Structure formats: structure tokens, C-alpha cells
Amino acid sequence: MTVLAHRTDTVTRDALAVLQPGFEGTTAPAWLLRRVAEGLTAVGLFGRNITSPEQLAALTAQLRGEREDVLVAIDEEGGDVTRLEVGGGSSFPGNLALGAVDDTGLTRDVARELGRRLAECGVNLNWAPSADVNSNPDNPVIGVRSFGADTHLAARHTAAYVEGLQAAGVAACTKHFPGHGDTNVDSHHALPRIDVDLDTLQARELIPFKAAIEAGTKAVMSAHILVPALDPARPATLSPQILTGLLRKELGYEGLIVTDGMEMHAIAGTYGIERGSVLAIAAGADAICVGGGLADEATVLRLRDALVAAVRAGTLPQERLAEAAARVRALAAWTRGSRPDARPEGSRASGIGLEAARRALVSTGAAAPVAAPYVATLAPVANIAVGDETPWGVAGELAALLPGTEAGRYPQGSSAADILAAAGDRTVVAVVRDEHRHPWMAAALDALVAARPDTVVVEMGLPRAEPRGALHIATHGASRVCGRAAAELIAGL
């Protein structure tokens, strides 16, 4: 009986160790601290948990008061997807901007500076970078989060990003394996499917992940996508063929495998999070990410108990759960023992994000000097990964440079007439995001430029539409520094 009790305790601790849950609030709730003390080895942070670097540092210190080696994870890609600067926009451009510059040294330095800021706040695992090749321009969830549509460009920048981030002592988590770039469905809402053959996968999707593995990425995140050429029955997160057969055996990856958020509809709506979590660990995943939407103690206990019950029932081998927990603990030990590189000397480190954003700008045409323009932001609904809470655009940055600037925000259904009525005789700066994916936006922009040829157009998403307007600026992302770089150009600085 004593042996059975010890075995049960070990299984329970291992089940807690493989979870990466989120929580509500800007301080750690009592239930979370209690579970960390009991064996929970990782915690995930989101924008709702962060108000300032100082507050974040206090929060991570609070967690480490219960367990020194706790992994504190965050989804901080920079660019459009930021949690560290959710209230004001990122100080770094995202992947597409870095890919547009195509300077791997710059990418490495940007990732190192981002990692340094995370490490200063006590964050030691970043669910980034995205290694997806954005081969489908209509992809609703990847887009500017990818380094680009060229496989080898994506590969070299993925490797540089991993190297830079981990040089700061923060573990990289390369995502979304085996590649989310050729989808036209957001896995937050449904189960995407990629219907390409094995040769295409090997020559396109897998190359950046191979580069990340060679660069030493400490973690890889699985995608909730169905790839029939690899497994016709189960999505990658739940597939032994993909996680164990392809990633572990064929590609030789030995680090931590983390799932994408298990509450995403691609899993929760088809398998349920409890069964999905058991299947994921059985398939070869080592850590279960949950907490973007479900962020309470009940969820943690449901998943813990589901894993323990599966071991007891024989549907999840105890050895597989123990192996997964050991990988989590090994990564936690690495973060404690890592020795970050020294911060680069001079001002480049602190200003490198804006430098990168300026270099990423591509402009067509030339506008006359603008005194006090009217900024019209044609705003699509943001995907869940980006979120609606992070501001974007050029209005605030332009107003700081050109006093008297006025602005309006125009949702789906707005027309050029609405904008012109508000603008009066001011020069219009029309700001769009992925215009090629939104016919209403394209129609409004066509009519606006026809009526006012002096219109300045700023594309802050994937630049696919033909440039038009007196000046057309492609920023390759919608972070704060991308807006600043575009505002400088419009203001003639």
C-alpha cells in the first residue's frame, strides 16, 4: 500500500509538471502558488497579467518564492503579438519586417535584446519564434508573424532568432510544427488542414524547423493542424507519427515539445481538453499549454486528474508521463544555469527595434509635406493571437510629430465617403492591414484615392495589393515602432 501511495504521488507530481497553465490577475493567486509548491513546474503569462516591467518582475519573483526553478513562459513574438507591451505596442518589429530587411545579424540582435528584457523581468521561456513559411497569403492567423514566403529566408532568420533569444538566457520555443503557413483557417476557431505531399513538406515546411533544431532551440511548439500526408487521422499535436516519428526520430530533436493552447477550438471542439491532453502526451508532447482562455484552478485540476487517471487506466504509460516531466524539469534547470551574453555596448541595443523598423519600410511615390493630416485607420477584426487590446496604426506617432493631426477609426462596412466627410480639406493618411484579405477595405481605398489622389496609404499587414496613392508605405507589421518609422517618413524626417 505504501508503494502504491508513493507511485500515485509521483504520477500526480509528474502530471502537474507537464502543465503550462495561465491565470487571471497581476499577482499570483494563492491556488497557483500552492500548485507550484506541489510540483507545477511552468506558468504561462498573457497580456492580462502584465502592466509594467516592474510589476512583471515582482510577479515572477513571487512565483520563484515557491519554486526557484519554475519556468515562466510568455507569448512574446514582438511585432503584432506582444504581451510585454500589450498596452502600447511593441518596441520591436515582428518577423515579417525582419525578413524584409534580411539581415540575420539584425534579427539575432533584435531577438537578443528582446530576450534580455524578458530575462530582466524573470521570464525564461518564450513561445517564439514562428518558423512558419507564409506560403498562403490568405492565411488568417500567421501573416506578418512569419519571416516570409521564402523557405530558406525563413530558415536562416528562425535560426538567428533562436540564437539571439537563447544568448540572453531565455529558452526559445519554435512554432508551429510542422508548419502553419499554408492554412486558410485559424486553429483558434477550427481545425486547419494542409493538403500537400511529403516532398513539398520536406522542401518547404520542415526546413525552418531543421534550422531551429541545428541552432539548438530548447523547445518546439506543435500546431493544431491536420496534415494527411503525415497522419490522415489526427492533428499534429495529437499525432505519434508527427511528434515522435517525424520530430523525434527523423529530425533528431531531443528538447521539449510544447503543445499550442489546448483550449483552442481545433482541439477543445473536437477532442476536449482532457482527452486532448492525454493524447498529446501519449503522442510525444512533453508540456501542455493552456490558459489563454481557460485560466483557473479547476482547469489545472481537470487536466492533472485526467493524466493521472489515464496512467492508472493504462491508456497513458507512466514511463511516457515521467519522460515528459523530466524534459520540463531539464529545461527549467537549463534556464537556471544559463549564462547570458553581455549586452551589446552603445545605443544600438536600446534603439535596435526602431532601427529595424526603419530599415523594413518600403515606399513608393512621394507625398508633398503634410502639416496636420487626417489619419483614417481601416480596422479589420484582429485574430485571437494578436488580440484587440494592443493599439496599432500611425495616428498617435504622427500626432506626436505633427501637432494638429486628427484621426478616426473605421470598421468593416465603412466607405470612402465616411472618411472624406470627416477629413474635410486635410490630407488623408489611410492606414490598412492586410488589404488583400478584405474587399470592403480595398473598395474604400480605391474610392478614396480616386477622389483624393494626394492620399498617403500605409499598409501595416502583408503587402500584397498594388501600391497606390501619392505615397504608399509598406511597414511589414503593425507594432508601435513600425508606426513610428512610417510617421517619420510621412512627416519628412
Coordinates of C-alpha atoms in Angstrom, one line a residue:
M1 CA 0.0 0.0 0.0
T2 CA 2.9 2.3 0.8
V3 CA 4.4 1.6 -2.6
L4 CA 1.1 2.4 -4.4
A5 CA 0.8 5.7 -2.5
H6 CA 4.3 6.7 -3.4
R7 CA 3.6 5.8 -7.1
T8 CA 0.4 7.8 -7.1
D9 CA 2.2 10.8 -5.6
T10 CA 4.9 10.6 -8.2
V11 CA 2.4 10.4 -11.0
T12 CA 0.5 13.4 -9.6
R13 CA 3.7 15.4 -9.4
D14 CA 4.6 14.5 -13.0
A15 CA 1.1 15.3 -14.2
L16 CA 1.4 18.8 -12.6
A17 CA 4.9 19.2 -14.1
V18 CA 3.8 18.9 -17.7
L19 CA 1.2 21.6 -17.4
Q20 CA 1.8 25.2 -18.5
P21 CA -1.4 27.0 -17.2
G22 CA -2.3 30.6 -17.2
F23 CA -4.2 32.6 -14.5
E24 CA -6.0 35.9 -14.0
G25 CA -4.5 38.9 -12.4
T26 CA -1.2 40.7 -12.0
T27 CA -0.2 38.8 -8.9
A28 CA -0.1 35.1 -8.5
P29 CA -3.3 33.8 -6.9
A30 CA -3.0 31.5 -3.8
W31 CA -4.1 28.5 -5.7
L32 CA -1.3 28.9 -8.3
L33 CA 1.3 29.3 -5.6
R34 CA 0.0 26.2 -3.9
R35 CA 0.2 24.1 -7.1
V36 CA 3.7 25.4 -7.8
A37 CA 4.8 24.2 -4.4
E38 CA 3.2 20.8 -5.1
G39 CA 5.1 20.3 -8.4
L40 CA 3.7 22.6 -11.1
T41 CA 6.9 23.5 -13.0
A42 CA 5.7 26.1 -15.5
V43 CA 3.3 29.0 -15.7
G44 CA 2.2 30.9 -18.8
L45 CA 1.8 34.7 -18.8
F46 CA -0.5 36.7 -21.1
G47 CA -1.3 40.4 -21.6
R48 CA -3.8 40.4 -18.8
N49 CA -1.0 39.6 -16.3
I50 CA 1.3 42.5 -17.2
T51 CA 1.2 46.2 -16.5
S52 CA 4.8 47.2 -16.4
P53 CA 8.3 45.6 -16.3
E54 CA 8.5 46.3 -12.5
Q55 CA 5.2 44.6 -11.8
L56 CA 6.2 41.6 -14.0
A57 CA 9.5 41.3 -12.2
A58 CA 7.6 41.3 -8.9
L59 CA 5.2 38.6 -10.2
T60 CA 8.0 36.3 -11.3
A61 CA 9.8 36.8 -8.0
Q62 CA 6.6 35.8 -6.2
L63 CA 6.4 32.6 -8.3
R64 CA 10.1 31.8 -7.6
G65 CA 9.5 32.2 -3.9
E66 CA 7.6 28.9 -4.1
R67 CA 9.9 27.2 -6.6
E68 CA 13.3 28.6 -7.7
D69 CA 13.4 26.7 -11.0
V70 CA 9.8 27.5 -12.2
L71 CA 9.5 28.1 -15.9
V72 CA 7.8 31.4 -16.6
A73 CA 6.6 31.3 -20.2
I74 CA 5.2 34.1 -22.4
D75 CA 3.9 34.6 -26.0
E76 CA 6.2 37.5 -26.9
E77 CA 6.9 37.4 -30.6
G78 CA 7.5 41.2 -30.8
G79 CA 5.7 42.9 -33.6
D80 CA 1.9 42.4 -33.7
V81 CA 2.0 39.7 -31.0
T82 CA 3.2 41.3 -27.8
R83 CA 2.4 40.6 -24.1
L84 CA 5.2 42.6 -22.6
E85 CA 4.0 45.8 -24.1
V86 CA 0.3 44.9 -24.7
G87 CA -0.9 48.4 -23.6
G88 CA 1.2 50.5 -26.0
G89 CA 2.6 48.3 -28.8
S90 CA 5.9 46.6 -29.2
S91 CA 9.3 48.2 -29.2
F92 CA 10.3 45.6 -31.8
P93 CA 9.1 44.9 -35.3
G94 CA 7.8 41.4 -36.0
N95 CA 9.2 38.6 -38.1
L96 CA 8.0 39.9 -41.5
A97 CA 9.8 43.2 -41.0
L98 CA 13.0 41.3 -40.1
G99 CA 12.6 39.1 -43.1
A100 CA 12.1 42.1 -45.3
V101 CA 15.4 43.6 -44.1
D102 CA 17.0 40.1 -44.5
D103 CA 20.0 40.8 -42.2
T104 CA 20.4 37.8 -39.9
G105 CA 22.8 39.8 -37.7
L106 CA 20.0 42.3 -37.1
T107 CA 17.5 39.5 -36.4
R108 CA 19.9 38.0 -33.9
D109 CA 20.5 41.3 -32.2
V110 CA 16.7 42.1 -32.0
A111 CA 16.0 38.7 -30.5
R112 CA 18.8 39.1 -28.0
E113 CA 17.6 42.5 -26.9
L114 CA 14.0 41.2 -26.6
G115 CA 15.3 38.2 -24.6
R116 CA 17.3 40.5 -22.4
R117 CA 14.2 42.5 -21.5
L118 CA 12.3 39.3 -20.8
A119 CA 15.1 37.9 -18.6
E120 CA 15.3 41.2 -16.6
C121 CA 11.6 40.6 -15.7
G122 CA 12.2 37.0 -14.8
V123 CA 10.7 35.4 -17.9
N124 CA 12.8 32.4 -19.1
L125 CA 10.7 30.7 -21.8
N126 CA 9.4 32.5 -24.9
W127 CA 6.8 30.8 -27.1
A128 CA 8.6 32.2 -30.2
P129 CA 9.7 32.4 -32.9
S130 CA 7.2 31.5 -35.6
A131 CA 9.1 29.3 -38.1
D132 CA 6.0 29.1 -40.4
V133 CA 6.6 29.7 -44.1
N134 CA 3.7 32.0 -45.1
S135 CA 3.1 30.4 -48.4
N136 CA -0.6 31.1 -48.4
P137 CA -1.1 34.9 -48.4
D138 CA -4.7 34.4 -47.3
N139 CA -3.6 32.8 -44.1
P140 CA -5.8 34.5 -41.4
V141 CA -3.5 33.8 -38.4
I142 CA 0.2 33.8 -39.5
G143 CA 0.8 36.6 -42.0
V144 CA 3.3 39.1 -40.6
R145 CA 4.2 36.6 -37.8
S146 CA 6.2 34.7 -40.4
F147 CA 9.6 35.8 -41.7
G148 CA 8.2 35.4 -45.2
A149 CA 7.1 33.1 -48.0
D150 CA 10.6 32.1 -48.9
T151 CA 11.6 28.8 -47.2
H152 CA 15.3 29.5 -46.9
L153 CA 14.8 33.1 -45.8
A154 CA 12.5 31.8 -43.0
A155 CA 15.0 29.2 -42.1
R156 CA 18.0 31.5 -41.7
H157 CA 16.1 34.0 -39.7
T158 CA 14.5 31.4 -37.5
A159 CA 18.0 30.1 -36.6
A160 CA 19.2 33.7 -36.0
Y161 CA 16.3 34.4 -33.7
V162 CA 16.8 31.2 -31.7
E163 CA 20.4 32.0 -31.2
G164 CA 19.8 35.6 -30.2
L165 CA 17.0 34.8 -27.7
Q166 CA 18.9 32.0 -26.1
A167 CA 22.1 34.1 -25.9
A168 CA 20.0 36.2 -23.4
G169 CA 19.3 33.1 -21.3
V170 CA 15.7 32.8 -22.5
A171 CA 14.7 29.5 -24.0
A172 CA 13.2 29.7 -27.5
C173 CA 10.1 27.7 -28.4
T174 CA 10.0 27.4 -32.2
K175 CA 6.5 27.1 -33.6
H176 CA 4.1 25.8 -35.1
F177 CA 5.4 22.4 -36.0
P178 CA 5.2 21.0 -38.7
G179 CA 4.2 24.4 -40.2
H180 CA 1.1 26.6 -40.1
G181 CA 1.8 28.8 -43.1
D182 CA -0.2 27.1 -45.8
T183 CA -3.6 27.2 -43.9
N184 CA -6.6 29.3 -44.6
V185 CA -8.3 28.5 -41.3
D186 CA -7.4 29.9 -37.9
S187 CA -6.9 27.0 -35.5
H188 CA -8.3 29.1 -32.7
H189 CA -11.7 28.6 -34.4
A190 CA -11.5 25.3 -36.3
L191 CA -9.1 22.5 -37.4
P192 CA -7.0 23.6 -40.4
R193 CA -5.9 21.1 -43.0
I194 CA -2.8 21.2 -45.2
D195 CA -3.1 19.0 -48.3
V196 CA 0.4 18.8 -49.7
D197 CA 2.6 15.9 -50.5
L198 CA 5.6 14.7 -48.4
D199 CA 8.1 16.2 -50.9
T200 CA 6.5 19.7 -50.5
L201 CA 6.5 19.4 -46.7
Q202 CA 10.2 18.3 -46.7
A203 CA 11.2 21.1 -49.1
R204 CA 9.1 23.9 -47.6
E205 CA 7.6 23.5 -44.1
L206 CA 10.3 21.5 -42.4
I207 CA 13.4 23.4 -43.5
P208 CA 13.0 26.2 -40.9
F209 CA 12.4 23.7 -38.1
K210 CA 15.5 21.8 -39.1
A211 CA 17.4 25.1 -38.9
A212 CA 16.0 25.8 -35.5
I213 CA 17.0 22.4 -34.3
E214 CA 20.5 22.9 -35.6
A215 CA 20.6 26.3 -33.8
G216 CA 19.7 24.5 -30.5
T217 CA 16.2 25.6 -29.9
K218 CA 15.2 24.4 -26.4
A219 CA 11.6 23.9 -27.2
V220 CA 9.3 23.3 -30.2
M221 CA 5.5 24.0 -30.2
S222 CA 3.2 21.8 -32.1
A223 CA 0.4 23.0 -34.4
H224 CA -3.3 22.0 -34.2
I225 CA -3.4 21.2 -37.9
L226 CA -4.2 18.1 -39.9
V227 CA -1.6 17.1 -42.4
P228 CA -2.9 13.9 -44.2
A229 CA 0.4 13.2 -45.8
L230 CA 1.9 12.7 -42.3
D231 CA -1.2 11.5 -40.4
P232 CA -4.7 11.3 -42.0
A233 CA -6.5 10.9 -38.7
R234 CA -5.1 13.2 -36.0
P235 CA -3.8 16.8 -35.9
A236 CA -0.1 17.2 -35.3
T237 CA -0.5 17.9 -31.6
L238 CA -2.0 14.5 -31.0
S239 CA -0.1 12.5 -33.6
P240 CA 2.6 10.0 -32.7
Q241 CA 3.6 9.9 -36.3
I242 CA 4.4 13.6 -36.3
L243 CA 5.7 14.3 -32.8
T244 CA 7.6 11.0 -32.2
G245 CA 8.1 9.6 -35.7
L246 CA 9.0 12.8 -37.6
L247 CA 10.2 15.4 -35.0
R248 CA 12.0 13.0 -32.6
K249 CA 13.2 10.2 -34.8
E250 CA 13.6 11.6 -38.3
L251 CA 14.7 15.1 -37.4
G252 CA 16.6 14.0 -34.2
Y253 CA 15.0 16.6 -31.9
E254 CA 15.7 15.9 -28.2
G255 CA 14.3 19.1 -26.5
L256 CA 11.0 20.0 -25.1
I257 CA 7.8 19.6 -27.2
V258 CA 5.1 22.0 -26.1
T259 CA 1.5 22.0 -27.4
D260 CA -0.2 25.1 -28.7
G261 CA -3.1 26.2 -26.5
M262 CA -5.3 23.2 -25.8
E263 CA -8.4 25.3 -25.3
M264 CA -8.2 26.4 -29.0
H265 CA -11.3 25.1 -30.9
A266 CA -9.2 22.8 -33.1
I267 CA -8.6 20.6 -30.1
A268 CA -11.2 21.6 -27.5
G269 CA -14.1 21.4 -30.0
T270 CA -13.2 18.0 -31.4
Y271 CA -11.4 16.1 -28.6
G272 CA -12.0 18.1 -25.5
I273 CA -9.1 19.4 -23.4
E274 CA -8.8 16.5 -21.0
R275 CA -8.8 13.8 -23.7
G276 CA -6.7 16.0 -26.0
S277 CA -4.1 16.5 -23.3
V278 CA -3.8 12.8 -22.6
L279 CA -3.5 12.0 -26.3
A280 CA -0.9 14.8 -26.8
I281 CA 1.4 13.4 -24.0
A282 CA 0.9 9.9 -25.3
A283 CA 1.8 11.1 -28.8
G284 CA 5.1 12.6 -27.6
A285 CA 4.4 16.1 -26.3
D286 CA 6.1 17.0 -23.1
A287 CA 4.1 20.1 -22.0
I288 CA 0.5 21.1 -22.2
C289 CA -0.1 24.8 -22.9
V290 CA -3.5 26.0 -21.5
G291 CA -4.6 29.3 -20.1
G292 CA -5.1 31.8 -22.9
G293 CA -8.9 31.3 -22.4
L294 CA -9.1 28.9 -19.5
A295 CA -7.2 30.3 -16.6
D296 CA -8.4 28.9 -13.3
E297 CA -7.5 26.2 -10.8
A298 CA -10.4 24.0 -11.9
T299 CA -8.8 23.6 -15.4
V300 CA -5.4 22.7 -13.9
L301 CA -7.0 20.1 -11.6
R302 CA -9.1 18.7 -14.5
L303 CA -6.0 18.2 -16.6
R304 CA -3.9 16.8 -13.8
D305 CA -6.6 14.3 -12.8
A306 CA -7.2 13.3 -16.5
L307 CA -3.5 12.5 -16.9
V308 CA -3.3 10.6 -13.6
A309 CA -6.5 8.6 -14.4
A310 CA -5.0 7.7 -17.9
V311 CA -1.9 6.3 -16.2
R312 CA -4.0 4.3 -13.8
A313 CA -6.2 3.0 -16.6
G314 CA -3.2 2.0 -18.6
T315 CA -4.0 4.3 -21.6
L316 CA -1.0 6.5 -20.9
P317 CA 2.2 4.7 -20.0
Q318 CA 3.6 6.0 -16.7
E319 CA 7.1 6.0 -18.3
R320 CA 5.9 8.4 -21.1
L321 CA 4.5 10.8 -18.5
A322 CA 7.7 10.6 -16.4
E323 CA 9.8 11.2 -19.5
A324 CA 7.7 14.3 -20.4
A325 CA 8.0 15.7 -16.8
A326 CA 11.8 15.1 -16.9
R327 CA 12.2 17.1 -20.0
V328 CA 10.2 20.0 -18.4
R329 CA 12.5 19.9 -15.3
A330 CA 15.6 19.7 -17.5
L331 CA 14.6 22.9 -19.3
A332 CA 13.9 24.6 -16.0
A333 CA 17.4 23.5 -14.9
W334 CA 19.0 24.9 -18.1
T335 CA 17.4 28.3 -17.5
R336 CA 18.8 28.5 -14.0
G337 CA 22.3 27.6 -15.2
S338 CA 22.4 29.6 -18.4
R339 CA 24.9 32.4 -18.6
P340 CA 23.5 35.2 -20.8
D341 CA 25.8 37.1 -23.2
A342 CA 26.8 40.6 -22.2
R343 CA 24.6 43.3 -23.6
P344 CA 26.0 45.0 -26.7
E345 CA 27.8 48.2 -26.0
G346 CA 26.4 51.6 -27.1
S347 CA 23.0 52.8 -28.0
R348 CA 22.2 50.2 -30.7
A349 CA 20.8 47.8 -28.1
S350 CA 18.1 50.1 -26.8
G351 CA 17.2 51.6 -30.2
I352 CA 17.5 48.4 -32.3
G353 CA 13.8 47.9 -32.6
L354 CA 13.2 51.3 -34.3
E355 CA 16.3 50.8 -36.4
A356 CA 15.0 47.6 -37.7
A357 CA 11.5 49.1 -38.3
R358 CA 13.0 51.9 -40.3
R359 CA 15.1 49.5 -42.4
A360 CA 12.0 47.4 -43.1
L361 CA 10.0 50.3 -44.7
V362 CA 9.3 50.0 -48.4
S363 CA 7.9 53.2 -50.0
T364 CA 6.5 54.0 -53.5
G365 CA 5.9 57.6 -54.7
A366 CA 6.4 60.8 -52.8
A367 CA 4.0 63.0 -51.0
A368 CA 4.2 66.7 -50.5
P369 CA 5.0 67.9 -47.0
V370 CA 2.0 67.3 -44.7
A371 CA 1.1 69.8 -42.0
A372 CA -1.7 68.3 -40.0
P373 CA -3.2 65.3 -41.7
Y374 CA -6.3 63.2 -41.1
V375 CA -5.4 59.6 -40.3
A376 CA -8.1 57.1 -41.2
T377 CA -7.4 53.6 -39.8
L378 CA -9.4 51.0 -41.7
A379 CA -9.5 48.4 -39.0
P380 CA -10.3 44.7 -39.6
V381 CA -11.1 42.3 -36.7
A382 CA -7.8 41.2 -35.2
N383 CA -7.1 37.5 -34.9
I384 CA -7.0 36.0 -31.5
A385 CA -3.2 35.5 -31.4
V386 CA -2.8 39.3 -31.9
G387 CA -5.8 40.4 -29.8
D388 CA -7.8 43.6 -29.9
E389 CA -6.2 45.2 -26.8
T390 CA -2.9 46.2 -28.4
P391 CA -3.1 49.6 -30.2
W392 CA -1.7 49.8 -33.8
G393 CA -1.5 52.3 -36.6
V394 CA 0.3 55.6 -37.1
A395 CA -2.2 58.1 -35.7
G396 CA -0.5 58.5 -32.2
E397 CA 3.0 58.6 -33.6
L398 CA 2.1 61.1 -36.3
A399 CA 0.3 63.3 -33.9
A400 CA 3.5 63.5 -31.8
L401 CA 5.4 64.7 -34.8
L402 CA 2.7 66.9 -36.5
P403 CA 0.6 68.7 -33.9
G404 CA -3.0 69.2 -35.0
T405 CA -3.2 65.7 -36.6
E406 CA -6.7 64.3 -36.3
A407 CA -7.8 60.7 -36.6
G408 CA -10.7 58.3 -36.9
R409 CA -11.1 54.5 -36.8
Y410 CA -13.2 52.8 -39.5
P411 CA -14.5 49.3 -39.0
Q412 CA -15.8 46.9 -41.7
G413 CA -18.6 48.5 -43.7
S414 CA -17.1 52.0 -43.7
S415 CA -16.7 53.8 -47.0
A416 CA -14.5 56.5 -48.6
A417 CA -17.4 58.9 -48.2
D418 CA -17.3 58.4 -44.4
I419 CA -13.6 59.3 -44.4
L420 CA -13.8 62.2 -46.7
A421 CA -16.6 63.8 -44.6
A422 CA -14.5 63.6 -41.5
A423 CA -11.3 64.7 -43.2
G424 CA -12.5 67.9 -44.8
D425 CA -9.7 69.5 -46.7
R426 CA -6.9 67.8 -44.8
T427 CA -4.5 65.3 -46.5
V428 CA -5.7 61.8 -45.7
V429 CA -3.4 59.2 -44.4
A430 CA -5.2 55.9 -44.9
V431 CA -3.9 53.0 -42.8
V432 CA -4.8 49.4 -43.7
R433 CA -3.9 46.0 -42.5
D434 CA -3.9 43.0 -44.9
E435 CA -5.9 44.9 -47.5
H436 CA -5.8 42.0 -49.9
R437 CA -7.9 39.9 -47.5
H438 CA -10.6 42.5 -47.0
P439 CA -12.7 43.5 -50.1
W440 CA -14.5 46.2 -48.2
M441 CA -11.2 47.8 -47.3
A442 CA -9.9 47.7 -50.9
A443 CA -13.1 49.2 -52.2
A444 CA -12.9 52.1 -49.7
L445 CA -9.3 52.7 -50.5
D446 CA -9.9 52.7 -54.3
A447 CA -12.7 55.3 -54.0
L448 CA -10.6 57.4 -51.6
V449 CA -7.6 57.5 -53.8
A450 CA -9.8 58.3 -56.8
A451 CA -11.3 61.2 -55.0
R452 CA -8.2 62.4 -53.4
P453 CA -5.0 61.5 -55.3
D454 CA -2.8 63.1 -52.7
T455 CA -3.8 60.3 -50.2
V456 CA -1.0 58.6 -48.3
V457 CA -1.5 54.9 -47.9
V458 CA 0.2 52.9 -45.1
E459 CA -0.1 49.1 -45.3
M460 CA 0.8 47.6 -41.9
G461 CA 0.0 44.0 -42.7
L462 CA 1.1 41.7 -45.6
P463 CA 1.7 43.9 -48.6
R464 CA 0.0 42.2 -51.5
A465 CA -2.2 44.8 -53.1
E466 CA -0.8 47.2 -55.8
P467 CA 0.7 50.3 -54.3
R468 CA -1.4 53.4 -54.8
G469 CA -1.8 56.9 -53.5
A470 CA 0.7 59.8 -53.7
L471 CA 2.9 57.8 -51.2
H472 CA 2.5 54.2 -50.4
I473 CA 4.4 52.8 -47.4
A474 CA 4.6 49.1 -46.5
T475 CA 5.8 48.7 -42.9
H476 CA 5.6 44.8 -42.8
G477 CA 4.0 44.9 -39.4
A478 CA 1.8 46.9 -37.0
S479 CA 4.0 47.3 -34.0
R480 CA 4.5 50.7 -32.3
V481 CA 8.0 51.1 -33.9
C482 CA 6.6 50.3 -37.3
G483 CA 4.1 53.1 -36.8
R484 CA 6.8 55.4 -35.7
A485 CA 9.0 54.6 -38.7
A486 CA 6.1 55.3 -41.1
A487 CA 5.2 58.5 -39.3
E488 CA 8.7 59.8 -39.6
L489 CA 8.6 59.2 -43.3
I490 CA 5.3 61.0 -43.7
A491 CA 6.5 63.9 -41.7
G492 CA 9.6 64.2 -43.8
L493 CA 12.0 63.4 -41.0

